[in-house]
Amino acid sequence: AGAVYLMATTAAGALRVVRRVPEIGEDEHDRTTASLYRRDRDEPGLLSLRAFDHFGCAIQHIGDLDGDGITELAVGARGDNSGAQDAGAVYVLFLDTQARLRRYVKVTRPEAGGLFGSALGAPSGGVASIEHPHLVVGAPGHDGHRGAVHLLFFNADGSLAGSTELSPATWGEGGPGLLASNARLGATVAMSLSSTGYEISAGAPGMEGEAGVVLTLHMVGRDIRGFSPMMAPDRQRTPRRHFGGSALA
């Protein structure tokens, strides 16, 4: 099913567990955190997961949507079946000052095997506007594992204000063109603001005979105005190298 552990640093520099999401149920035992907290099944806000949801496969802060001074967290669950088998989902978590889950909003997609939520990215500080999305989401299983990237815009309550899919079917002349089957675009994503808009770097580890490519999409609003492909720094197109399979924003 998966879980997210929220950690804090002690004065001595050690890490300690503050909270686990979802919290521990009555029929569950976690040696790391069981002494710290428990939650009754009928308590409001309980987050229920199923086997192979892969909740926590990606995590990203998205700023303070509701203005309460506490940053919201987006969590990917690429194996979620709510929209369709392995369609995937993204949870927006609203926490309190003690890092307890107050409530959540779940965003799903209807495409079986899409693996929506496999990777998450956001601008530094969670800044968003009409021109800049709150969250960029990778869906490397889209369209026969060619892959896609989704731009998500949220309302203050975490509901979806709008979304845009970036894939060969939607990105027009400014995009990279067609993707090979199993390109897995969106296996990783990162986002940064620029002087003219913003840029999305999306890993496609299945491109170029699985040597892998990172595509940087130059964005203005919801439109691609250009792109830059990048191979491995040594420029060797070694089969199955899977460059772009992981990234640090």
Tab-separated table of C-alpha atoms in Angstrom:
chain	number	residue	atom	x	y	z
A	1	ALA	CA	0.000	0.000	0.000
A	2	GLY	CA	2.731	2.453	0.962
A	3	ALA	CA	3.261	5.213	3.522
A	4	VAL	CA	4.923	8.584	3.980
A	5	TYR	CA	7.082	9.257	7.039
A	6	LEU	CA	7.407	12.882	8.124
A	7	MET	CA	10.775	13.443	9.783
A	8	ALA	CA	12.370	16.164	11.885
A	9	THR	CA	15.965	16.880	12.861
A	10	THR	CA	16.917	16.866	16.541
A	11	ALA	CA	19.316	19.388	18.100
A	12	ALA	CA	22.040	16.748	17.781
A	13	GLY	CA	21.413	16.417	14.052
A	14	ALA	CA	19.683	13.034	14.204
A	15	LEU	CA	16.443	12.281	12.388
A	16	ARG	CA	13.295	11.300	14.236
A	17	VAL	CA	9.880	10.245	13.007
A	18	VAL	CA	7.185	12.831	13.680
A	19	ARG	CA	4.265	11.248	11.885
A	20	ARG	CA	3.348	8.504	9.457
A	21	VAL	CA	0.701	8.977	6.770
A	22	PRO	CA	-1.552	7.030	6.845
A	23	GLU	CA	-1.397	6.624	10.603
A	24	ILE	CA	-1.277	3.188	12.170
A	25	GLY	CA	-4.541	1.265	12.375
A	26	GLU	CA	-5.646	-1.007	15.189
A	27	ASP	CA	-4.634	-4.130	13.258
A	28	GLU	CA	-1.226	-2.803	12.243
A	29	HIS	CA	2.139	-2.591	13.966
A	30	ASP	CA	5.108	-0.457	12.951
A	31	ARG	CA	8.198	-0.896	15.131
A	32	THR	CA	9.511	2.508	14.126
A	33	THR	CA	6.489	4.577	15.067
A	34	ALA	CA	3.883	2.507	16.909
A	35	SER	CA	4.645	4.189	20.230
A	36	LEU	CA	4.166	7.671	18.772
A	37	TYR	CA	0.606	7.694	17.522
A	38	ARG	CA	-2.463	5.693	16.657
A	39	ARG	CA	-5.726	6.532	14.986
A	40	ASP	CA	-9.170	5.014	15.429
A	41	ARG	CA	-10.803	3.748	12.275
A	42	ASP	CA	-13.836	6.017	12.634
A	43	GLU	CA	-11.818	9.219	13.118
A	44	PRO	CA	-12.449	11.807	10.358
A	45	GLY	CA	-9.752	12.193	7.713
A	46	LEU	CA	-8.625	8.562	7.793
A	47	LEU	CA	-6.784	7.687	4.600
A	48	SER	CA	-7.406	4.130	3.421
A	49	LEU	CA	-5.071	2.443	0.939
A	50	ARG	CA	-5.082	-0.854	-0.917
A	51	ALA	CA	-2.294	-3.276	-1.693
A	52	PHE	CA	-0.036	-2.147	-4.543
A	53	ASP	CA	-1.276	1.465	-4.519
A	54	HIS	CA	2.389	2.511	-4.126
A	55	PHE	CA	1.355	5.512	-2.044
A	56	GLY	CA	4.483	7.600	-1.445
A	57	CYS	CA	6.227	6.742	-4.729
A	58	ALA	CA	6.666	10.518	-5.154
A	59	ILE	CA	6.314	13.450	-2.727
A	60	GLN	CA	6.285	17.199	-3.369
A	61	HIS	CA	5.360	20.274	-1.325
A	62	ILE	CA	3.029	22.597	-3.259
A	63	GLY	CA	2.851	25.667	-1.051
A	64	ASP	CA	0.088	26.824	1.268
A	65	LEU	CA	-3.119	26.456	-0.760
A	66	ASP	CA	-5.621	27.355	1.968
A	67	GLY	CA	-3.618	30.134	3.596
A	68	ASP	CA	-3.386	28.575	7.079
A	69	GLY	CA	0.392	28.895	7.210
A	70	ILE	CA	1.052	25.157	6.723
A	71	THR	CA	2.466	23.819	3.478
A	72	GLU	CA	0.383	21.208	1.683
A	73	LEU	CA	1.946	17.981	0.422
A	74	ALA	CA	1.253	16.155	-2.820
A	75	VAL	CA	1.827	12.394	-2.722
A	76	GLY	CA	1.816	10.069	-5.711
A	77	ALA	CA	0.197	6.626	-5.726
A	78	ARG	CA	0.985	5.237	-9.163
A	79	GLY	CA	-0.785	1.911	-8.605
A	80	ASP	CA	-4.123	3.334	-7.459
A	81	ASN	CA	-7.125	1.688	-9.152
A	82	SER	CA	-9.827	4.281	-8.453
A	83	GLY	CA	-9.945	5.599	-12.032
A	84	ALA	CA	-8.981	2.308	-13.682
A	85	GLN	CA	-6.525	-0.540	-13.124
A	86	ASP	CA	-3.111	1.009	-12.330
A	87	ALA	CA	-4.339	4.388	-13.531
A	88	GLY	CA	-2.662	6.085	-10.569
A	89	ALA	CA	-3.573	9.006	-8.351
A	90	VAL	CA	-2.221	12.075	-6.577
A	91	TYR	CA	-3.251	12.951	-3.009
A	92	VAL	CA	-3.162	16.536	-1.728
A	93	LEU	CA	-2.630	16.334	2.046
A	94	PHE	CA	-3.677	19.095	4.438
A	95	LEU	CA	-1.827	18.782	7.752
A	96	ASP	CA	-2.207	20.533	11.110
A	97	THR	CA	0.543	22.078	13.260
A	98	GLN	CA	1.319	18.645	14.735
A	99	ALA	CA	1.693	17.112	11.246
A	100	ARG	CA	-1.575	15.207	11.659
A	101	LEU	CA	-3.663	14.676	8.544
A	102	ARG	CA	-6.697	17.000	8.711
A	103	ARG	CA	-8.106	16.059	5.313
A	104	TYR	CA	-7.054	15.177	1.803
A	105	VAL	CA	-8.143	15.565	-1.805
A	106	LYS	CA	-7.524	12.795	-4.321
A	107	VAL	CA	-6.945	13.417	-8.044
A	108	THR	CA	-7.309	10.428	-10.362
A	109	ARG	CA	-7.176	9.663	-14.065
A	110	PRO	CA	-9.297	7.149	-16.019
A	111	GLU	CA	-6.557	5.579	-18.161
A	112	ALA	CA	-5.716	1.979	-17.245
A	113	GLY	CA	-1.990	1.483	-16.849
A	114	GLY	CA	-1.264	5.219	-16.997
A	115	LEU	CA	0.715	5.218	-13.725
A	116	PHE	CA	-0.322	8.826	-13.056
A	117	GLY	CA	1.533	10.090	-9.969
A	118	SER	CA	4.798	8.250	-10.625
A	119	ALA	CA	6.748	11.521	-10.383
A	120	LEU	CA	5.918	14.988	-9.032
A	121	GLY	CA	7.475	18.414	-9.479
A	122	ALA	CA	6.630	21.988	-8.478
A	123	PRO	CA	8.182	25.449	-8.672
A	124	SER	CA	10.391	26.498	-5.780
A	125	GLY	CA	8.277	27.772	-2.896
A	126	GLY	CA	5.059	26.410	-4.389
A	127	VAL	CA	4.495	29.632	-6.368
A	128	ALA	CA	1.648	29.259	-8.841
A	129	SER	CA	-0.452	31.508	-11.036
A	130	ILE	CA	-2.491	31.279	-14.198
A	131	GLU	CA	0.832	30.935	-16.035
A	132	HIS	CA	2.480	28.466	-13.631
A	133	PRO	CA	0.885	25.222	-12.392
A	134	HIS	CA	1.001	24.171	-8.757
A	135	LEU	CA	2.125	20.657	-9.675
A	136	VAL	CA	3.641	18.717	-12.564
A	137	VAL	CA	2.780	15.003	-12.606
A	138	GLY	CA	4.429	12.211	-14.571
A	139	ALA	CA	2.366	9.403	-16.114
A	140	PRO	CA	4.949	7.141	-17.797
A	141	GLY	CA	2.407	4.389	-18.543
A	142	HIS	CA	0.246	6.634	-20.751
A	143	ASP	CA	-0.467	5.413	-24.319
A	144	GLY	CA	1.431	2.150	-24.322
A	145	HIS	CA	4.132	3.481	-22.004
A	146	ARG	CA	4.982	6.334	-24.342
A	147	GLY	CA	4.227	8.532	-21.367
A	148	ALA	CA	2.804	11.954	-20.617
A	149	VAL	CA	3.181	14.892	-18.241
A	150	HIS	CA	0.204	16.631	-16.597
A	151	LEU	CA	-0.004	20.206	-15.323
A	152	LEU	CA	-2.327	20.599	-12.322
A	153	PHE	CA	-3.835	23.826	-10.973
A	154	PHE	CA	-5.557	23.696	-7.563
A	155	ASN	CA	-8.191	25.733	-5.780
A	156	ALA	CA	-7.634	26.801	-2.160
A	157	ASP	CA	-9.500	23.727	-0.891
A	158	GLY	CA	-7.320	21.368	-2.940
A	159	SER	CA	-9.930	20.648	-5.600
A	160	LEU	CA	-8.723	20.692	-9.172
A	161	ALA	CA	-9.110	24.084	-10.851
A	162	GLY	CA	-7.738	22.875	-14.164
A	163	SER	CA	-5.287	20.511	-15.826
A	164	THR	CA	-3.358	20.137	-19.068
A	165	GLU	CA	-1.893	16.973	-20.567
A	166	LEU	CA	1.437	17.210	-22.381
A	167	SER	CA	1.844	14.337	-24.837
A	168	PRO	CA	2.230	13.882	-28.614
A	169	ALA	CA	-1.569	14.031	-28.946
A	170	THR	CA	-1.734	17.488	-27.353
A	171	TRP	CA	1.554	19.397	-27.535
A	172	GLY	CA	1.399	20.560	-31.162
A	173	GLU	CA	4.306	21.833	-33.255
A	174	GLY	CA	6.277	23.104	-30.264
A	175	GLY	CA	6.632	19.633	-28.792
A	176	PRO	CA	9.221	16.920	-29.417
A	177	GLY	CA	7.066	15.076	-31.962
A	178	LEU	CA	6.194	11.406	-31.673
A	179	LEU	CA	7.445	9.215	-28.859
A	180	ALA	CA	8.491	5.610	-29.295
A	181	SER	CA	6.530	2.910	-27.532
A	182	ASN	CA	7.978	2.387	-24.052
A	183	ALA	CA	9.634	5.833	-23.992
A	184	ARG	CA	8.103	6.285	-20.507
A	185	LEU	CA	8.081	10.078	-20.602
A	186	GLY	CA	7.307	11.362	-17.117
A	187	ALA	CA	9.240	8.682	-15.243
A	188	THR	CA	10.800	11.702	-13.524
A	189	VAL	CA	9.791	15.367	-13.622
A	190	ALA	CA	11.214	18.646	-12.325
A	191	MET	CA	10.074	22.240	-12.771
A	192	SER	CA	11.829	25.609	-12.601
A	193	LEU	CA	10.736	29.168	-13.330
A	194	SER	CA	12.440	31.199	-16.060
A	195	SER	CA	12.409	34.812	-17.232
A	196	THR	CA	9.867	34.013	-19.951
A	197	GLY	CA	7.770	31.320	-18.250
A	198	TYR	CA	8.930	28.018	-16.816
A	199	GLU	CA	10.683	24.827	-17.804
A	200	ILE	CA	9.756	21.202	-17.222
A	201	SER	CA	12.444	18.533	-17.336
A	202	ALA	CA	10.930	15.107	-17.936
A	203	GLY	CA	12.859	11.856	-17.976
A	204	ALA	CA	12.152	9.365	-20.751
A	205	PRO	CA	14.412	6.418	-19.877
A	206	GLY	CA	12.999	4.230	-22.669
A	207	MET	CA	13.972	6.524	-25.556
A	208	GLU	CA	16.925	5.907	-27.883
A	209	GLY	CA	16.930	2.155	-27.455
A	210	GLU	CA	16.488	2.568	-23.684
A	211	ALA	CA	19.661	4.647	-23.491
A	212	GLY	CA	17.339	7.321	-22.119
A	213	VAL	CA	16.746	11.031	-22.690
A	214	VAL	CA	15.737	13.996	-20.541
A	215	LEU	CA	13.435	16.382	-22.420
A	216	THR	CA	13.322	19.979	-21.191
A	217	LEU	CA	10.063	21.604	-22.287
A	218	HIS	CA	10.119	25.403	-22.524
A	219	MET	CA	6.662	26.507	-21.362
A	220	VAL	CA	4.645	29.710	-21.578
A	221	GLY	CA	1.289	29.304	-19.852
A	222	ARG	CA	0.043	25.867	-20.846
A	223	ASP	CA	1.835	25.800	-24.212
A	224	ILE	CA	5.176	24.324	-25.236
A	225	ARG	CA	7.250	26.934	-27.079
A	226	GLY	CA	10.246	24.679	-27.634
A	227	PHE	CA	12.213	21.784	-26.187
A	228	SER	CA	15.776	20.633	-25.570
A	229	PRO	CA	16.756	16.936	-25.448
A	230	MET	CA	19.694	15.814	-23.311
A	231	MET	CA	21.521	12.526	-23.422
A	232	ALA	CA	23.928	11.178	-20.806
A	233	PRO	CA	26.828	13.589	-20.232
A	234	ASP	CA	29.376	11.244	-21.831
A	235	ARG	CA	27.099	11.128	-24.910
A	236	GLN	CA	27.335	7.349	-25.133
A	237	ARG	CA	24.054	5.876	-26.335
A	238	THR	CA	24.510	2.632	-24.483
A	239	PRO	CA	21.409	0.422	-24.798
A	240	ARG	CA	19.413	0.064	-21.587
A	241	ARG	CA	21.329	2.831	-19.852
A	242	HIS	CA	17.936	4.371	-18.812
A	243	PHE	CA	19.283	7.911	-18.483
A	244	GLY	CA	16.518	10.085	-17.035
A	245	GLY	CA	15.174	7.324	-14.823
A	246	SER	CA	15.745	9.457	-11.719
A	247	ALA	CA	16.354	13.129	-11.118
A	248	LEU	CA	16.924	15.705	-8.375
A	249	ALA	CA	15.013	18.962	-8.723
